[in-house]
mmCIF file of C-alpha atoms in Angstrom:
data_model
loop_
_atom_site.group_PDB
_atom_site.id
_atom_site.type_symbol
_atom_site.label_atom_id
_atom_site.label_comp_id
_atom_site.label_asym_id
_atom_site.label_seq_id
_atom_site.Cartn_x
_atom_site.Cartn_y
_atom_site.Cartn_z
ATOM 1 C CA MET A 1 -13.590 195.085 -44.057
ATOM 2 C CA SER A 2 -14.996 193.722 -47.325
ATOM 3 C CA PRO A 3 -13.862 190.258 -48.494
ATOM 4 C CA ALA A 4 -12.323 191.891 -51.584
ATOM 5 C CA ARG A 5 -10.230 194.185 -49.382
ATOM 6 C CA THR A 6 -9.122 191.291 -47.215
ATOM 7 C CA ASP A 7 -8.089 189.314 -50.307
ATOM 8 C CA HIS A 8 -6.180 192.295 -51.603
ATOM 9 C CA ASP A 9 -4.321 192.802 -48.312
ATOM 10 C CA SER A 10 -3.546 189.118 -48.005
ATOM 11 C CA ARG A 11 -2.231 189.017 -51.568
ATOM 12 C CA ARG A 12 -0.046 192.073 -50.848
ATOM 13 C CA ARG A 13 1.401 190.257 -47.824
ATOM 14 C CA ASP A 14 2.142 187.231 -50.012
ATOM 15 C CA VAL A 15 3.924 189.443 -52.533
ATOM 16 C CA SER A 16 5.982 191.085 -49.768
ATOM 17 C CA GLU A 17 6.860 187.683 -48.347
ATOM 18 C CA ALA A 18 8.016 186.543 -51.808
ATOM 19 C CA VAL A 19 10.192 189.659 -52.204
ATOM 20 C CA TRP A 20 11.761 189.005 -48.785
ATOM 21 C CA GLN A 21 12.434 185.357 -49.672
ATOM 22 C CA VAL A 22 14.167 186.310 -52.939
ATOM 23 C CA LEU A 23 16.311 188.925 -51.131
ATOM 24 C CA ALA A 24 17.330 186.575 -48.341
ATOM 25 C CA GLU A 25 18.449 183.936 -50.866
ATOM 26 C CA HIS A 26 19.732 185.931 -53.815
ATOM 27 C CA GLY A 27 20.256 189.499 -52.605
ATOM 28 C CA PHE A 28 19.461 192.632 -54.541
ATOM 29 C CA GLY A 29 21.428 191.249 -57.514
ATOM 30 C CA GLY A 30 18.847 188.452 -57.823
ATOM 31 C CA LEU A 31 15.765 190.603 -57.190
ATOM 32 C CA THR A 32 13.880 190.486 -60.500
ATOM 33 C CA MET A 33 10.192 190.463 -61.376
ATOM 34 C CA ARG A 34 10.685 186.909 -62.630
ATOM 35 C CA ALA A 35 12.301 185.708 -59.372
ATOM 36 C CA VAL A 36 9.476 187.225 -57.292
ATOM 37 C CA ALA A 37 6.888 185.568 -59.560
ATOM 38 C CA ALA A 38 8.685 182.220 -59.158
ATOM 39 C CA ALA A 39 8.765 182.571 -55.335
ATOM 40 C CA LEU A 40 5.082 183.422 -55.435
ATOM 41 C CA GLY A 41 4.270 180.570 -57.830
ATOM 42 C CA SER A 42 2.519 183.080 -60.099
ATOM 43 C CA SER A 43 2.953 184.715 -63.478
ATOM 44 C CA THR A 44 5.230 187.716 -63.977
ATOM 45 C CA GLY A 45 2.038 189.539 -65.040
ATOM 46 C CA LEU A 46 0.683 189.385 -61.498
ATOM 47 C CA VAL A 47 3.914 190.891 -60.111
ATOM 48 C CA THR A 48 3.771 193.763 -62.621
ATOM 49 C CA HIS A 49 0.346 194.515 -61.124
ATOM 50 C CA TYR A 50 2.205 195.518 -57.926
ATOM 51 C CA PHE A 51 5.472 196.918 -59.268
ATOM 52 C CA ALA A 52 5.906 198.952 -62.467
ATOM 53 C CA GLY A 53 9.571 197.932 -62.683
ATOM 54 C CA LYS A 54 12.828 197.096 -60.978
ATOM 55 C CA ARG A 55 13.065 200.487 -59.282
ATOM 56 C CA GLU A 56 9.660 200.080 -57.557
ATOM 57 C CA LEU A 57 10.620 196.519 -56.589
ATOM 58 C CA ILE A 58 13.818 197.753 -54.891
ATOM 59 C CA ALA A 59 11.950 200.569 -53.156
ATOM 60 C CA HIS A 60 9.415 198.065 -51.798
ATOM 61 C CA ALA A 61 12.230 195.746 -50.676
ATOM 62 C CA LEU A 62 13.803 198.591 -48.684
ATOM 63 C CA ASP A 63 10.419 199.473 -47.135
ATOM 64 C CA ILE A 64 9.952 195.898 -45.954
ATOM 65 C CA LEU A 65 13.517 195.899 -44.591
ATOM 66 C CA GLU A 66 12.891 199.128 -42.678
ATOM 67 C CA VAL A 67 9.593 197.843 -41.224
ATOM 68 C CA ARG A 68 11.012 194.447 -40.251
ATOM 69 C CA THR A 69 14.062 196.073 -38.691
ATOM 70 C CA ALA A 70 11.858 198.350 -36.613
ATOM 71 C CA GLN A 71 9.657 195.435 -35.511
ATOM 72 C CA ARG A 72 12.402 192.871 -34.850
ATOM 73 C CA PRO A 73 12.641 191.358 -31.381
ATOM 74 C CA ARG A 74 15.142 193.342 -29.326
ATOM 75 C CA GLN A 75 16.706 192.977 -25.937
ATOM 76 C CA ALA A 76 15.803 195.715 -23.488
ATOM 77 C CA ALA A 77 18.728 197.558 -21.919
ATOM 78 C CA PRO A 78 19.187 196.366 -18.309
ATOM 79 C CA ALA A 79 20.480 199.793 -17.239
ATOM 80 C CA PRO A 80 21.390 203.165 -18.839
ATOM 81 C CA GLY A 81 24.933 204.089 -19.853
ATOM 82 C CA LEU A 82 27.446 201.383 -20.768
ATOM 83 C CA ALA A 83 24.915 198.528 -20.361
ATOM 84 C CA ALA A 84 22.530 200.292 -22.776
ATOM 85 C CA LEU A 85 25.356 200.851 -25.270
ATOM 86 C CA ARG A 86 26.189 197.148 -25.140
ATOM 87 C CA THR A 87 22.517 196.207 -25.702
ATOM 88 C CA GLN A 88 22.305 198.573 -28.706
ATOM 89 C CA MET A 89 25.309 196.837 -30.269
ATOM 90 C CA ILE A 90 23.961 193.355 -29.480
ATOM 91 C CA ASN A 91 20.596 194.257 -31.069
ATOM 92 C CA ILE A 92 22.335 195.038 -34.383
ATOM 93 C CA LEU A 93 24.418 191.853 -34.671
ATOM 94 C CA PRO A 94 23.402 188.646 -36.550
ATOM 95 C CA LEU A 95 23.049 186.569 -33.370
ATOM 96 C CA THR A 96 19.954 184.617 -34.549
ATOM 97 C CA PRO A 97 18.992 183.210 -37.976
ATOM 98 C CA ASP A 98 16.341 185.961 -38.362
ATOM 99 C CA ALA A 99 18.829 188.674 -37.487
ATOM 100 C CA ALA A 100 21.341 187.137 -39.908
ATOM 101 C CA ALA A 101 18.756 187.167 -42.739
ATOM 102 C CA MET A 102 17.953 190.810 -42.007
ATOM 103 C CA ASN A 103 21.627 191.779 -41.870
ATOM 104 C CA ARG A 104 22.331 189.915 -45.090
ATOM 105 C CA ILE A 105 19.696 192.103 -46.781
ATOM 106 C CA TRP A 106 21.027 195.322 -45.140
ATOM 107 C CA VAL A 107 24.559 194.590 -46.306
ATOM 108 C CA GLY A 108 23.241 193.708 -49.794
ATOM 109 C CA SER A 109 21.312 197.006 -49.919
ATOM 110 C CA TRP A 110 24.547 199.021 -49.687
ATOM 111 C CA ASP A 111 25.337 198.326 -53.337
ATOM 112 C CA VAL A 112 22.082 199.881 -54.562
ATOM 113 C CA ALA A 113 22.127 202.628 -51.912
ATOM 114 C CA LEU A 114 25.616 203.778 -52.987
ATOM 115 C CA SER A 115 24.374 204.333 -56.572
ATOM 116 C CA ASP A 116 20.984 205.973 -56.023
ATOM 117 C CA PRO A 117 20.911 209.531 -54.598
ATOM 118 C CA ASP A 118 17.576 209.054 -52.733
ATOM 119 C CA LEU A 119 18.581 205.724 -51.230
ATOM 120 C CA PHE A 120 22.018 207.128 -50.410
ATOM 121 C CA ALA A 121 20.450 210.031 -48.491
ATOM 122 C CA ALA A 122 18.075 207.675 -46.671
ATOM 123 C CA GLN A 123 20.980 205.417 -45.647
ATOM 124 C CA SER A 124 23.140 208.350 -44.461
ATOM 125 C CA LEU A 125 20.221 209.617 -42.368
ATOM 126 C CA ARG A 126 19.653 206.162 -40.892
ATOM 127 C CA TYR A 127 23.319 206.051 -39.807
ATOM 128 C CA GLU A 128 22.912 209.468 -38.251
ATOM 129 C CA ARG A 129 19.899 208.230 -36.258
ATOM 130 C CA ILE A 130 21.773 205.139 -35.029
ATOM 131 C CA ARG A 131 24.814 207.267 -34.039
ATOM 132 C CA THR A 132 22.557 209.650 -32.117
ATOM 133 C CA GLY A 133 21.115 206.723 -30.139
ATOM 134 C CA LEU A 134 24.601 205.378 -29.376
ATOM 135 C CA ARG A 135 25.824 208.848 -28.430
ATOM 136 C CA THR A 136 23.068 209.264 -25.848
ATOM 137 C CA SER A 137 24.225 206.075 -24.097
ATOM 138 C CA ILE A 138 27.891 207.101 -24.381
ATOM 139 C CA GLU A 139 27.213 210.499 -22.768
ATOM 140 C CA GLU A 140 25.273 208.794 -19.989
ATOM 141 C CA ALA A 141 28.123 206.310 -19.493
ATOM 142 C CA GLN A 142 30.564 209.219 -19.289
ATOM 143 C CA ARG A 143 28.388 210.973 -16.694
ATOM 144 C CA LEU A 144 28.270 207.726 -14.702
ATOM 145 C CA GLY A 145 32.083 207.439 -14.926
ATOM 146 C CA GLU A 146 31.790 204.135 -16.866
ATOM 147 C CA LEU A 147 33.601 205.583 -19.907
ATOM 148 C CA PRO A 148 36.431 208.145 -19.937
ATOM 149 C CA ASP A 149 35.602 211.676 -21.113
ATOM 150 C CA GLY A 150 36.091 212.440 -24.787
ATOM 151 C CA ASP A 151 34.222 213.376 -27.945
ATOM 152 C CA ALA A 152 31.007 211.312 -27.629
ATOM 153 C CA GLY A 153 30.076 211.859 -31.289
ATOM 154 C CA ARG A 154 33.419 210.501 -32.481
ATOM 155 C CA LEU A 155 33.092 207.556 -30.111
ATOM 156 C CA ALA A 156 29.580 206.796 -31.448
ATOM 157 C CA THR A 157 31.101 206.663 -34.975
ATOM 158 C CA SER A 158 33.716 204.168 -33.725
ATOM 159 C CA VAL A 159 31.148 201.998 -31.975
ATOM 160 C CA LEU A 160 28.971 201.855 -35.096
ATOM 161 C CA ALA A 161 31.981 201.165 -37.325
ATOM 162 C CA PHE A 162 33.036 198.252 -35.123
ATOM 163 C CA THR A 163 29.471 196.861 -34.993
ATOM 164 C CA HIS A 164 28.765 197.047 -38.738
ATOM 165 C CA GLY A 165 32.174 195.623 -39.616
ATOM 166 C CA LEU A 166 31.524 192.736 -37.224
ATOM 167 C CA VAL A 167 28.169 192.142 -38.963
ATOM 168 C CA VAL A 168 29.920 191.774 -42.340
ATOM 169 C CA GLN A 169 32.622 189.401 -41.044
ATOM 170 C CA ALA A 170 30.058 187.271 -39.181
ATOM 171 C CA LEU A 171 27.938 186.910 -42.332
ATOM 172 C CA PHE A 172 30.963 185.706 -44.309
ATOM 173 C CA ASP A 173 32.276 183.422 -41.554
ATOM 174 C CA PRO A 174 29.369 182.223 -39.425
ATOM 175 C CA GLU A 175 31.241 179.145 -38.151
ATOM 176 C CA ARG A 176 34.176 181.142 -36.828
ATOM 177 C CA LEU A 177 31.888 183.834 -35.438
ATOM 178 C CA PRO A 178 28.930 182.219 -33.677
ATOM 179 C CA ALA A 179 26.747 184.355 -31.376
ATOM 180 C CA ALA A 180 28.933 183.717 -28.304
ATOM 181 C CA THR A 181 32.098 184.866 -30.106
ATOM 182 C CA GLN A 182 30.419 188.000 -31.471
ATOM 183 C CA THR A 183 29.219 188.853 -27.951
ATOM 184 C CA GLN A 184 32.719 188.238 -26.561
ATOM 185 C CA LEU A 185 34.192 190.637 -29.174
ATOM 186 C CA VAL A 186 31.664 193.316 -28.181
ATOM 187 C CA ASP A 187 32.658 192.881 -24.548
ATOM 188 C CA ASP A 188 36.407 193.030 -25.382
ATOM 189 C CA PHE A 189 35.788 196.191 -27.404
ATOM 190 C CA LEU A 190 33.813 197.868 -24.593
ATOM 191 C CA THR A 191 36.391 196.817 -21.988
ATOM 192 C CA ALA A 192 39.133 198.535 -24.067
ATOM 193 C CA LEU A 193 37.043 201.709 -24.322
ATOM 194 C CA ALA A 194 36.291 201.765 -20.611
ATOM 195 C CA ARG A 195 39.924 201.435 -19.523
ATOM 196 C CA MET B 1 54.037 190.916 -80.690
ATOM 197 C CA SER B 2 51.858 191.050 -83.813
ATOM 198 C CA PRO B 3 49.738 194.168 -84.409
ATOM 199 C CA ALA B 4 46.616 191.971 -84.194
ATOM 200 C CA ARG B 5 47.674 190.778 -80.740
ATOM 201 C CA THR B 6 48.374 194.341 -79.611
ATOM 202 C CA ASP B 7 44.939 195.464 -80.827
ATOM 203 C CA HIS B 8 43.317 192.577 -79.018
ATOM 204 C CA ASP B 9 45.102 193.366 -75.720
ATOM 205 C CA SER B 10 44.301 197.056 -76.049
ATOM 206 C CA ARG B 11 40.642 196.276 -76.724
ATOM 207 C CA ARG B 12 40.544 193.991 -73.665
ATOM 208 C CA ARG B 13 41.936 196.827 -71.565
ATOM 209 C CA ASP B 14 39.226 199.145 -72.924
ATOM 210 C CA VAL B 15 36.557 196.608 -72.001
ATOM 211 C CA SER B 16 37.984 196.231 -68.471
ATOM 212 C CA GLU B 17 38.096 199.998 -68.099
ATOM 213 C CA ALA B 18 34.415 200.218 -69.166
ATOM 214 C CA VAL B 19 33.447 197.519 -66.628
ATOM 215 C CA TRP B 20 35.286 199.438 -63.880
ATOM 216 C CA GLN B 21 33.577 202.723 -64.854
ATOM 217 C CA VAL B 22 30.117 201.135 -64.732
ATOM 218 C CA LEU B 23 30.863 199.569 -61.319
ATOM 219 C CA ALA B 24 32.208 202.783 -59.836
ATOM 220 C CA GLU B 25 29.111 204.704 -60.904
ATOM 221 C CA HIS B 26 26.300 202.153 -60.689
ATOM 222 C CA GLY B 27 27.625 199.246 -58.622
ATOM 223 C CA PHE B 28 26.943 195.580 -59.267
ATOM 224 C CA GLY B 29 23.207 196.317 -59.528
ATOM 225 C CA GLY B 30 23.922 198.446 -62.603
ATOM 226 C CA LEU B 31 26.458 196.089 -64.181
ATOM 227 C CA THR B 32 24.745 194.879 -67.380
ATOM 228 C CA MET B 33 26.071 194.034 -70.840
ATOM 229 C CA ARG B 34 24.156 197.060 -72.104
ATOM 230 C CA ALA B 35 25.750 199.452 -69.565
ATOM 231 C CA VAL B 36 29.249 198.179 -70.415
ATOM 232 C CA ALA B 37 28.531 198.634 -74.154
ATOM 233 C CA ALA B 38 27.338 202.205 -73.481
ATOM 234 C CA ALA B 39 30.475 203.033 -71.458
ATOM 235 C CA LEU B 40 32.563 201.588 -74.289
ATOM 236 C CA GLY B 41 30.563 203.409 -76.974
ATOM 237 C CA SER B 42 30.064 200.079 -78.732
ATOM 238 C CA SER B 43 27.302 197.602 -79.534
ATOM 239 C CA THR B 44 26.169 195.000 -77.006
ATOM 240 C CA GLY B 45 27.331 192.458 -79.585
ATOM 241 C CA LEU B 46 30.965 193.427 -79.038
ATOM 242 C CA VAL B 47 30.571 192.959 -75.260
ATOM 243 C CA THR B 48 29.074 189.472 -75.716
ATOM 244 C CA HIS B 49 32.291 188.645 -77.582
ATOM 245 C CA TYR B 50 34.081 188.998 -74.221
ATOM 246 C CA PHE B 51 31.419 187.793 -71.773
ATOM 247 C CA ALA B 52 28.893 185.028 -72.337
ATOM 248 C CA GLY B 53 26.551 186.512 -69.774
ATOM 249 C CA LYS B 54 26.004 188.355 -66.491
ATOM 250 C CA ARG B 55 27.861 185.728 -64.448
ATOM 251 C CA GLU B 56 31.062 186.052 -66.554
ATOM 252 C CA LEU B 57 30.753 189.822 -66.361
ATOM 253 C CA ILE B 58 30.599 189.727 -62.534
ATOM 254 C CA ALA B 59 33.528 187.273 -62.389
ATOM 255 C CA HIS B 60 35.593 189.626 -64.549
ATOM 256 C CA ALA B 61 34.604 192.612 -62.407
ATOM 257 C CA LEU B 62 35.836 190.788 -59.302
ATOM 258 C CA ASP B 63 39.106 189.874 -61.056
ATOM 259 C CA ILE B 64 39.763 193.520 -61.911
ATOM 260 C CA LEU B 65 38.926 194.505 -58.338
ATOM 261 C CA GLU B 66 41.376 191.942 -56.961
ATOM 262 C CA VAL B 67 44.162 193.042 -59.341
ATOM 263 C CA ARG B 68 43.633 196.766 -58.739
ATOM 264 C CA THR B 69 43.500 196.221 -54.974
ATOM 265 C CA ALA B 70 46.786 194.329 -55.079
ATOM 266 C CA GLN B 71 48.398 197.041 -57.221
ATOM 267 C CA ARG B 72 47.032 200.111 -55.425
ATOM 268 C CA PRO B 73 49.495 202.600 -53.979
ATOM 269 C CA ARG B 74 50.108 201.772 -50.354
ATOM 270 C CA GLN B 75 51.972 203.372 -47.507
ATOM 271 C CA ALA B 76 54.965 201.385 -46.241
ATOM 272 C CA ALA B 77 54.951 200.603 -42.513
ATOM 273 C CA PRO B 78 57.451 202.892 -40.728
ATOM 274 C CA ALA B 79 58.171 200.180 -38.158
ATOM 275 C CA PRO B 80 56.950 196.697 -37.179
ATOM 276 C CA GLY B 81 54.319 196.109 -34.494
ATOM 277 C CA LEU B 82 51.749 198.787 -33.679
ATOM 278 C CA ALA B 83 52.982 201.156 -36.428
ATOM 279 C CA ALA B 84 52.631 198.385 -39.014
ATOM 280 C CA LEU B 85 49.125 197.581 -37.756
ATOM 281 C CA ARG B 86 48.168 201.239 -38.104
ATOM 282 C CA THR B 87 49.550 201.345 -41.673
ATOM 283 C CA GLN B 88 47.591 198.196 -42.601
ATOM 284 C CA MET B 89 44.377 199.874 -41.408
ATOM 285 C CA ILE B 90 45.208 203.167 -43.181
ATOM 286 C CA ASN B 91 45.881 201.276 -46.442
ATOM 287 C CA ILE B 92 42.345 199.818 -46.400
ATOM 288 C CA LEU B 93 40.433 203.086 -45.764
ATOM 289 C CA PRO B 94 38.917 205.344 -48.474
ATOM 290 C CA LEU B 95 41.366 208.218 -47.846
ATOM 291 C CA THR B 96 41.762 209.184 -51.524
ATOM 292 C CA PRO B 97 39.241 209.318 -54.420
ATOM 293 C CA ASP B 98 40.814 206.199 -55.965
ATOM 294 C CA ALA B 99 40.662 204.312 -52.669
ATOM 295 C CA ALA B 100 37.027 205.445 -52.270
ATOM 296 C CA ALA B 101 36.118 204.131 -55.755
ATOM 297 C CA MET B 102 37.767 200.805 -54.954
ATOM 298 C CA ASN B 103 36.061 200.515 -51.588
ATOM 299 C CA ARG B 104 32.693 201.443 -53.139
ATOM 300 C CA ILE B 105 33.115 198.418 -55.443
ATOM 301 C CA TRP B 106 34.263 196.110 -52.623
ATOM 302 C CA VAL B 107 31.239 197.046 -50.506
ATOM 303 C CA GLY B 108 29.002 196.604 -53.565
ATOM 304 C CA SER B 109 30.463 193.142 -54.210
ATOM 305 C CA TRP B 110 29.226 191.877 -50.824
ATOM 306 C CA ASP B 111 25.668 191.565 -52.163
ATOM 307 C CA VAL B 112 26.716 189.174 -54.968
ATOM 308 C CA ALA B 113 29.316 187.407 -52.803
ATOM 309 C CA LEU B 114 26.713 186.577 -50.140
ATOM 310 C CA SER B 115 24.531 184.784 -52.745
ATOM 311 C CA ASP B 116 27.096 182.831 -54.765
ATOM 312 C CA PRO B 117 28.914 179.909 -53.051
ATOM 313 C CA ASP B 118 32.180 180.368 -55.023
ATOM 314 C CA LEU B 119 32.321 184.126 -54.482
ATOM 315 C CA PHE B 120 31.346 183.609 -50.837
ATOM 316 C CA ALA B 121 34.255 181.192 -50.319
ATOM 317 C CA ALA B 122 36.673 183.588 -52.070
ATOM 318 C CA GLN B 123 35.553 186.463 -49.882
ATOM 319 C CA SER B 124 35.826 184.420 -46.650
ATOM 320 C CA LEU B 125 39.356 183.374 -47.658
ATOM 321 C CA ARG B 126 40.294 186.989 -48.433
ATOM 322 C CA TYR B 127 39.173 188.025 -44.930
ATOM 323 C CA GLU B 128 41.224 185.176 -43.486
ATOM 324 C CA ARG B 129 44.300 186.453 -45.345
ATOM 325 C CA ILE B 130 43.781 190.034 -44.145
ATOM 326 C CA ARG B 131 43.302 188.850 -40.545
ATOM 327 C CA THR B 132 46.484 186.791 -40.739
ATOM 328 C CA GLY B 133 48.412 189.907 -41.834
ATOM 329 C CA LEU B 134 46.918 191.962 -38.996
ATOM 330 C CA ARG B 135 47.607 189.193 -36.500
ATOM 331 C CA THR B 136 51.312 189.144 -37.373
ATOM 332 C CA SER B 137 51.569 192.854 -36.536
ATOM 333 C CA ILE B 138 49.501 192.388 -33.361
ATOM 334 C CA GLU B 139 51.741 189.590 -32.100
ATOM 335 C CA GLU B 140 54.823 191.687 -32.858
ATOM 336 C CA ALA B 141 53.259 194.648 -31.018
ATOM 337 C CA GLN B 142 52.549 192.375 -28.046
ATOM 338 C CA ARG B 143 56.189 191.144 -28.049
ATOM 339 C CA LEU B 144 57.338 194.785 -28.157
ATOM 340 C CA GLY B 145 55.030 195.620 -25.248
ATOM 341 C CA GLU B 146 53.035 198.078 -27.406
ATOM 342 C CA LEU B 147 49.805 196.101 -26.958
ATOM 343 C CA PRO B 148 48.649 194.162 -23.864
ATOM 344 C CA ASP B 149 48.722 190.365 -24.091
ATOM 345 C CA GLY B 150 45.573 188.600 -25.228
ATOM 346 C CA ASP B 151 44.148 186.496 -28.035
ATOM 347 C CA ALA B 152 45.827 187.974 -31.127
ATOM 348 C CA GLY B 153 43.414 186.233 -33.522
ATOM 349 C CA ARG B 154 40.398 187.695 -31.743
ATOM 350 C CA LEU B 155 42.029 191.117 -31.749
ATOM 351 C CA ALA B 156 42.714 190.852 -35.498
ATOM 352 C CA THR B 157 38.982 190.190 -36.005
ATOM 353 C CA SER B 158 38.158 193.328 -34.001
ATOM 354 C CA VAL B 159 40.644 195.454 -35.918
ATOM 355 C CA LEU B 160 39.256 194.303 -39.255
ATOM 356 C CA ALA B 161 35.653 194.787 -38.060
ATOM 357 C CA PHE B 162 36.407 198.368 -37.005
ATOM 358 C CA THR B 163 38.248 199.116 -40.273
ATOM 359 C CA HIS B 164 35.592 197.714 -42.623
ATOM 360 C CA GLY B 165 32.772 199.363 -40.684
ATOM 361 C CA LEU B 166 34.596 202.662 -40.943
ATOM 362 C CA VAL B 167 34.912 202.149 -44.712
ATOM 363 C CA VAL B 168 31.131 201.766 -45.007
ATOM 364 C CA GLN B 169 30.328 204.813 -42.883
ATOM 365 C CA ALA B 170 32.878 206.957 -44.703
ATOM 366 C CA LEU B 171 31.408 206.007 -48.081
ATOM 367 C CA PHE B 172 27.941 207.059 -46.911
ATOM 368 C CA ASP B 173 29.109 210.235 -45.195
ATOM 369 C CA PRO B 174 32.253 211.529 -46.916
ATOM 370 C CA GLU B 175 31.769 215.106 -45.655
ATOM 371 C CA ARG B 176 31.567 214.101 -42.020
ATOM 372 C CA LEU B 177 34.394 211.601 -42.404
ATOM 373 C CA PRO B 178 37.198 213.162 -44.475
ATOM 374 C CA ALA B 179 40.627 211.498 -44.506
ATOM 375 C CA ALA B 180 41.842 213.384 -41.404
ATOM 376 C CA THR B 181 38.824 212.273 -39.326
ATOM 377 C CA GLN B 182 39.147 208.651 -40.455
ATOM 378 C CA THR B 183 42.818 208.699 -39.468
ATOM 379 C CA GLN B 184 41.949 210.260 -36.105
ATOM 380 C CA LEU B 185 39.399 207.488 -35.450
ATOM 381 C CA VAL B 186 42.046 204.833 -36.237
ATOM 382 C CA ASP B 187 44.424 206.512 -33.770
ATOM 383 C CA ASP B 188 41.699 206.726 -31.068
ATOM 384 C CA PHE B 189 40.915 203.056 -31.614
ATOM 385 C CA LEU B 190 44.565 201.982 -31.340
ATOM 386 C CA THR B 191 45.106 204.168 -28.297
ATOM 387 C CA ALA B 192 42.207 202.434 -26.532
ATOM 388 C CA LEU B 193 43.660 199.000 -27.438
ATOM 389 C CA ALA B 194 47.123 199.941 -26.240
ATOM 390 C CA ARG B 195 46.012 201.180 -22.835
#
């Protein structure tokens, strides 16, 4: 790779890092060309070299979020069925500072996603993918007799609702909902489903 | 009341209505002095007469949201205990177009609330109030033998998590989650708790 190319890639990474930093601190409401320039310690002119405007900046922010979410450290499920379902829920929750930062940005992205048809569609599809993953574990748990029979699709919707709602409450009340309490609530929830 | 006073009040109501309209369509990300002026069919100058800047505009938006939420039509609980808990959940969900618009704005407000210490504190307190209301019904349901004994505060957190997560999913997938399906999911959830 040529030195010029390496510089370019490294500069791109710096810009992405600055966008992430602005999002984590100020959310989408604070994501401006000027704020990214400040985080980068550069001129706004340099930032406009990468993003034509606010829309491109938001699109890039969502790309970074998607990539970092896909690459985040995750627990492996110890067994299929109910144990896998529990692990899927645990992997979503803000149990570590990194996971909290990522969730803060996901929750913040809902405001823009609800107003933009393309982002809305992408978000709806993402939910569909998560529900499909949960559903697979629910059906396996039902086959194993760990969960009672019932509409697995509807149950996947409930499990995702509970998990996302817990994310929001934990972000707004981290002292009352430390990692151990969040995990306990997941276990209570699954115990009630399994009865 | 003097005609001047009446004009002033009526103009304030128009401005509030314009702020609400912008929020419902474009969320907090689209809430600018210019967008409010456009919705009002006025100059930006007139809007700056009411709001010194973006921060005042957001504060006003949250005031309207709080007032409209308090005044929204609500079902009365048919009985204390489990029935009251169910009604409290139903009254939060986006079961009507008006309730969907209000929830869209609540979910959108999380991005700004997560970044601003005052708004953050107000939101945490609001959650605490909702949980206290849910907890009262849960304790009554436990006394009536409608719910098994257990930590009522922890259960209130679970109930609110499930309800808010369902709000978010329903906003992003209104066709898959019409009012009847949301209600069914609430009933499934409560049935699992009561077992």
